[in-house]
């Protein structure tokens, strides 16, 4: 590699739009890696890397230590629980996320889950496909109109979910201890500081908070017991925020009407996980934020984030560990 060129490691799965932005720069050498690249080979690649973009691969402290020249890490997405942020901060390396590049995509998917569950999509399709037309009233469907939804987490995604559901004439409650009540009201929603009380009111609960030590197990057996038997739970945030065994028990016992799950504690899920096999559950393989359009937006944003640091003008809005910016 030329001494004047900086090495940018890019995942093979990144969209061509992102690659185009990186490869248009004469001062950047792009190096392709795969999420399944063996650890030793991956760390050898890191030895002279100036920046890296991450898709699905974790980035622990040992990987960071293998990259002495590293100046920037950018996620092609918004979650970063698999990245050792403390290890990056210790070396003043910024971690950047894709901002709002897939916020609307996740918001749409959460609402898709809600609609599918409310309208009993699998059942209705099966009645037509299997010639069971007369059984259509055996699977009653419900409106979203007039119902109450609780949004847990009111950031880039939660605010978009709220706007869309308000347009569908739903009552929108918001639980987010980090957002001022007046800011929630300004967006037409109702602050719900008491999570247990809000869960008891909601017909739909949709989770959009980050996974932190404080949110792991946030929706546990006790909180599931607060919910209506007719309620639906949606999780497009991160696995582990919901207690999966407790959720499975509630769904099987009829204590909860249904769930839409894009994320799980173990991904891919373990063979014994019963949730995808329940008739009142719809799942996706951690794809709520991934569409053809969002992949392009995330790839382009992530590349620009990394380049902003290498160019000496970090995109501070997308930096997670802002303390490293001085």
mmCIF file of N, CA and C in Angstrom, residues 49 110 134 167 181 220 252 255 278 281-282 284 293 310:
data_model
loop_
_atom_site.group_PDB
_atom_site.id
_atom_site.type_symbol
_atom_site.label_atom_id
_atom_site.label_comp_id
_atom_site.label_asym_id
_atom_site.label_seq_id
_atom_site.Cartn_x
_atom_site.Cartn_y
_atom_site.Cartn_z
ATOM 1 N N UNK A 49 -4.623 -1.216 9.214
ATOM 2 C CA UNK A 49 -5.884 -0.573 8.830
ATOM 3 C C UNK A 49 -6.036 0.784 9.506
ATOM 4 N N UNK A 110 -41.763 -2.524 12.130
ATOM 5 C CA UNK A 110 -42.512 -2.650 13.382
ATOM 6 C C UNK A 110 -44.009 -2.557 13.123
ATOM 7 N N UNK A 134 -65.115 -20.755 4.763
ATOM 8 C CA UNK A 134 -66.145 -20.655 5.806
ATOM 9 C C UNK A 134 -65.549 -20.521 7.208
ATOM 10 N N UNK A 167 -50.943 9.012 12.682
ATOM 11 C CA UNK A 167 -51.689 9.189 11.430
ATOM 12 C C UNK A 167 -52.744 8.112 11.255
ATOM 13 N N UNK A 181 -40.689 15.041 29.114
ATOM 14 C CA UNK A 181 -42.122 14.921 28.819
ATOM 15 C C UNK A 181 -42.623 15.960 27.813
ATOM 16 N N UNK A 220 -39.755 -8.498 31.383
ATOM 17 C CA UNK A 220 -39.613 -9.795 32.039
ATOM 18 C C UNK A 220 -40.982 -10.387 32.354
ATOM 19 N N UNK A 252 -47.940 -19.017 25.078
ATOM 20 C CA UNK A 252 -48.509 -20.362 25.078
ATOM 21 C C UNK A 252 -49.705 -20.493 26.031
ATOM 22 N N UNK A 255 -51.780 -15.657 27.966
ATOM 23 C CA UNK A 255 -51.661 -14.421 28.731
ATOM 24 C C UNK A 255 -51.302 -13.232 27.852
ATOM 25 N N UNK A 278 -44.720 -20.932 17.331
ATOM 26 C CA UNK A 278 -46.020 -20.643 17.918
ATOM 27 C C UNK A 278 -46.923 -19.990 16.875
ATOM 28 N N UNK A 281 -47.106 -15.961 16.654
ATOM 29 C CA UNK A 281 -45.831 -15.247 16.578
ATOM 30 C C UNK A 281 -45.405 -15.113 15.129
ATOM 31 N N UNK A 282 -44.911 -13.940 14.772
ATOM 32 C CA UNK A 282 -44.280 -13.744 13.473
ATOM 33 C C UNK A 282 -42.847 -13.293 13.734
ATOM 34 N N UNK A 284 -38.630 -12.508 12.076
ATOM 35 C CA UNK A 284 -37.736 -12.173 10.959
ATOM 36 C C UNK A 284 -36.307 -12.350 11.455
ATOM 37 N N UNK A 293 -33.245 -0.317 -0.316
ATOM 38 C CA UNK A 293 -32.975 1.106 -0.198
ATOM 39 C C UNK A 293 -32.143 1.433 1.039
ATOM 40 N N UNK A 310 -11.090 10.251 8.867
ATOM 41 C CA UNK A 310 -9.787 10.221 8.187
ATOM 42 C C UNK A 310 -9.441 11.578 7.588
#
